[in-house]
Coordinates of N, CA and C in Angstrom, one line a residue:
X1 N 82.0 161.8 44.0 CA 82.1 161.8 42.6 C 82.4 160.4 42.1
X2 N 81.8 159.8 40.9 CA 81.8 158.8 40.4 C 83.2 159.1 39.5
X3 N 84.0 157.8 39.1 CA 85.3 157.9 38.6 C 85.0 156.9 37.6
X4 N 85.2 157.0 36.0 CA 85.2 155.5 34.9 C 86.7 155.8 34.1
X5 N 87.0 154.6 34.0 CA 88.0 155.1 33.7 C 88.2 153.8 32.5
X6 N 88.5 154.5 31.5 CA 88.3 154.2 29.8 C 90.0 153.8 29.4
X7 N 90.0 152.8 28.3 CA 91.6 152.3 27.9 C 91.5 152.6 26.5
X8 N 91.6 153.1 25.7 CA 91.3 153.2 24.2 C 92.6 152.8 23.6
X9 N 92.9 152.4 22.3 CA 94.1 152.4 21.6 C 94.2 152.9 19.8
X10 N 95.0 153.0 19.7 CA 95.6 153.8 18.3 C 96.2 152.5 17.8
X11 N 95.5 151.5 17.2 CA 96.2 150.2 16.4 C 96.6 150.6 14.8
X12 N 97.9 150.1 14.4 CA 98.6 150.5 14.0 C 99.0 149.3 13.3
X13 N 99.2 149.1 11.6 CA 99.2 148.5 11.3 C 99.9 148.8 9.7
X14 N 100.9 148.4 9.4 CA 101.7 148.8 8.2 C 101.5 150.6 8.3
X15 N 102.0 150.7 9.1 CA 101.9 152.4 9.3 C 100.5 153.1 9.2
X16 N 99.8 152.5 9.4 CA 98.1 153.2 9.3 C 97.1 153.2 9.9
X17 N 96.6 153.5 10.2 CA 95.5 153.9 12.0 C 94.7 152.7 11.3
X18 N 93.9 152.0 12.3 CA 92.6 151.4 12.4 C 91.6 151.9 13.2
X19 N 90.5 152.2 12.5 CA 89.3 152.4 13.1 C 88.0 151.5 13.3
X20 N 87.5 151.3 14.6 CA 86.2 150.5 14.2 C 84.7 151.0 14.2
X21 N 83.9 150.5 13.9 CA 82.4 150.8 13.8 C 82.0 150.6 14.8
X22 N 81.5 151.2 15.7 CA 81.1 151.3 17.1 C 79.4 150.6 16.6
X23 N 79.4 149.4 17.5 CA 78.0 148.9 17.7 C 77.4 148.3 18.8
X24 N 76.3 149.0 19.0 CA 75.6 148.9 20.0 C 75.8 150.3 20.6
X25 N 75.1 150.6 22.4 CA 75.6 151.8 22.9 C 74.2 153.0 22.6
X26 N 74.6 154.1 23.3 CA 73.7 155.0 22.7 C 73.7 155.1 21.4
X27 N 72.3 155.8 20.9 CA 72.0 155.8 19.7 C 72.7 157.2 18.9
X28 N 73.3 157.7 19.7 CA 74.2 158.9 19.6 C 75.9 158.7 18.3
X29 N 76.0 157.3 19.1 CA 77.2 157.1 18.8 C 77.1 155.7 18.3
X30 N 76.0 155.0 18.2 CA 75.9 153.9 17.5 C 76.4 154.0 15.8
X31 N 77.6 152.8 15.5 CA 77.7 153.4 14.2 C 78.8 154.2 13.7
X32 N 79.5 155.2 14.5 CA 80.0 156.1 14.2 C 81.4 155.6 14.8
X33 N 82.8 155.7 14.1 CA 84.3 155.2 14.4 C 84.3 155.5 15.1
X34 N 85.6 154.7 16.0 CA 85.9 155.4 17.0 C 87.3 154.4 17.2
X35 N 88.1 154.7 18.6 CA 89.3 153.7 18.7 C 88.7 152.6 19.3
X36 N 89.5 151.5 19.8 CA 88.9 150.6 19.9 C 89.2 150.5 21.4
X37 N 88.9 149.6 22.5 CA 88.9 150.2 23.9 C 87.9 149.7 24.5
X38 N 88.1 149.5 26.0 CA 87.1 149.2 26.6 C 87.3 150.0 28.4
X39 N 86.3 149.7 29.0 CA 86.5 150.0 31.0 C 87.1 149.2 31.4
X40 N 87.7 149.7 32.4 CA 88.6 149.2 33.2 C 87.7 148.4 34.4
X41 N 88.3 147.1 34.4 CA 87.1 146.2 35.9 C 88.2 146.4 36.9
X42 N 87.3 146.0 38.2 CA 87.7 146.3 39.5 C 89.2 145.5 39.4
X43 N 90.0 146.5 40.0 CA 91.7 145.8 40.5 C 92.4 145.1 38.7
X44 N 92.0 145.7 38.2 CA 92.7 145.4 36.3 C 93.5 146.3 36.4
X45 N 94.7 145.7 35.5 CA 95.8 146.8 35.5 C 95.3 147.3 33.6
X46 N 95.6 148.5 33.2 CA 95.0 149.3 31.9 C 95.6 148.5 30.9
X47 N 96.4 147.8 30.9 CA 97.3 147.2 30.1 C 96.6 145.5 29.4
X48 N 95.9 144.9 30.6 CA 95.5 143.8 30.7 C 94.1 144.2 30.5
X49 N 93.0 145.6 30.4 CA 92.3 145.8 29.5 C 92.4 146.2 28.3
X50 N 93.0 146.5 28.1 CA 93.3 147.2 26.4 C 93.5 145.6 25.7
X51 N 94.5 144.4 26.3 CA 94.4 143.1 25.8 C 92.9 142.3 25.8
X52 N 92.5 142.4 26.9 CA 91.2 142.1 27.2 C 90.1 142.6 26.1
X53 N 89.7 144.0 25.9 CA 88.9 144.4 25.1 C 89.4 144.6 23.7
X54 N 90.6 144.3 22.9 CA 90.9 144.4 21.9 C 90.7 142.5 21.2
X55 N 90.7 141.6 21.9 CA 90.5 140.6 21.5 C 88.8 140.0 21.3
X56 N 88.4 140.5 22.4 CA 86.9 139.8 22.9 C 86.1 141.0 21.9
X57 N 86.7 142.4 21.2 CA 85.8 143.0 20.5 C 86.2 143.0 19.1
X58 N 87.7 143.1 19.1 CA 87.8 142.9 17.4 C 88.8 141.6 17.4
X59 N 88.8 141.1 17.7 CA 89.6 139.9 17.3 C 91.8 140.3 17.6
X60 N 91.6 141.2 17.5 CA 93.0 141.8 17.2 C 93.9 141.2 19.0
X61 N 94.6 141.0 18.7 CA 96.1 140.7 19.4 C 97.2 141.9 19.1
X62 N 97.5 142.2 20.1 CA 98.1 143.6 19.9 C 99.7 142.4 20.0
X63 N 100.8 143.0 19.2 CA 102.2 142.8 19.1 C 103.2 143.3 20.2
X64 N 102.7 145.2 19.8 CA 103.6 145.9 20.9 C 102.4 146.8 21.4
X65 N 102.9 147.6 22.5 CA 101.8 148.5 22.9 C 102.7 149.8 23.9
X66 N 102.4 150.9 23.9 CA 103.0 151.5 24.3 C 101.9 152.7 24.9
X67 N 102.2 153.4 26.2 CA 101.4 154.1 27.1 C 101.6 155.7 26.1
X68 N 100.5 156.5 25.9 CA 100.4 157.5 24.5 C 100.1 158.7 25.8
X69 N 99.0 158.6 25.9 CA 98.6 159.8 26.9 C 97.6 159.3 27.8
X70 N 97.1 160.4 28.7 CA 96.1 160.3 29.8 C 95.0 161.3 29.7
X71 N 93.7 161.6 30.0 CA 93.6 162.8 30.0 C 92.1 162.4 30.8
X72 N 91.7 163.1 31.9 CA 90.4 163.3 32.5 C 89.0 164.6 32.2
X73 N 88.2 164.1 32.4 CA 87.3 165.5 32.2 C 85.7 164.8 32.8
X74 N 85.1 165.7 33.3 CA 84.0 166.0 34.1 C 83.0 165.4 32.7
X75 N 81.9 164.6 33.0 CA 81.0 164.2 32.0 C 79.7 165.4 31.8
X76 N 79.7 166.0 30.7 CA 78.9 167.1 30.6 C 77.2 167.0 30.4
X77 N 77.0 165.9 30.6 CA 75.5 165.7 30.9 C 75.4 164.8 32.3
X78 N 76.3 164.5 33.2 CA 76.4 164.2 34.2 C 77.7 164.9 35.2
X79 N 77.3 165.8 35.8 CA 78.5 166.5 36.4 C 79.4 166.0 37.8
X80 N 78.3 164.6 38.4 CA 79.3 163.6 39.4 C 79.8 162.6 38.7
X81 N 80.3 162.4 37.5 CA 81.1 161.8 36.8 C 82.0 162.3 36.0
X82 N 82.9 161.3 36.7 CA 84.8 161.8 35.7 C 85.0 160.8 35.0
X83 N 85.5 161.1 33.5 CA 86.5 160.5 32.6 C 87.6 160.2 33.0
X84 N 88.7 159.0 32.7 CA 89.4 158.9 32.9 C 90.0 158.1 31.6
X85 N 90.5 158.8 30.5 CA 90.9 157.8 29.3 C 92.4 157.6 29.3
X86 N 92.6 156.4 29.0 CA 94.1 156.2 29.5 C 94.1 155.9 27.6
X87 N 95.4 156.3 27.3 CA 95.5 156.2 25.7 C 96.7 155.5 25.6
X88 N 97.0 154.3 24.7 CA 98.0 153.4 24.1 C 98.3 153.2 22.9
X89 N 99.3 153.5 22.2 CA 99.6 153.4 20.5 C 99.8 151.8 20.8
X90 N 99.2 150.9 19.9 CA 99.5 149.6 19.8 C 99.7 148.9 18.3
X91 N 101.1 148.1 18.1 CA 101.2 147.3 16.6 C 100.7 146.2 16.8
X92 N 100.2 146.0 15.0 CA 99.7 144.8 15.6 C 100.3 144.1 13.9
X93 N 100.6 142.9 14.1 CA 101.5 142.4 12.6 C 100.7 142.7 11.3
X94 N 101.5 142.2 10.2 CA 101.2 142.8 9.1 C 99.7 141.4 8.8
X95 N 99.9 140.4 8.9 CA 98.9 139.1 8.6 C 97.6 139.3 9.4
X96 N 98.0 140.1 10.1 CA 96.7 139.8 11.7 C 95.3 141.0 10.5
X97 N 94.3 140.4 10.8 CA 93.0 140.9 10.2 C 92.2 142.0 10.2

């Protein structure tokens, strides 16, 4: 079985979620919010992706970051593939864009 294993975050900013506009991707989900997040590359620690894909996709620099939840599940149009979403509430300052 194939294993991907996904870092999303919950950015957080004067007390208020941030969402982005998912572009590119299937045409399923092209377009449509989502948290912001990226895969995990070989031997990365989840933490050093979440910095990684939060910069190089929205510009954002996270302040604090904190480990939220985990959760796996079997991919329902491919059944040798597992999810692996690692979840992080992250602040990010009041100036940052």
């Amino acid at each position: 079985m194939r294993q991907k294993i996904v870092v999303r975050a919950i950015v957080s900013r004067r007390k208020r979620v941030l969402l982005l506009r998912r572009r590119g991707g299937r045409a399923t989900i092209e377009g449509k919010y989502e948290l912001p997040g990226g895969s995990l590359r070989d031997r990365e620690q989840p933490v050093d992706t979440l910095k990684r894909t939060l910069q190089a996709f929205s510009g954002i620099a996270p302040e604090t970051f904190k480990l939220h939840d985990a959760v796996s599940f079997i991919d329902p149009d491919d059944a040798d593939l597992q999810y692996l979403f690692i979840l992080f509430f992250v602040e990010i300052a009041d100036d940052a864009r």
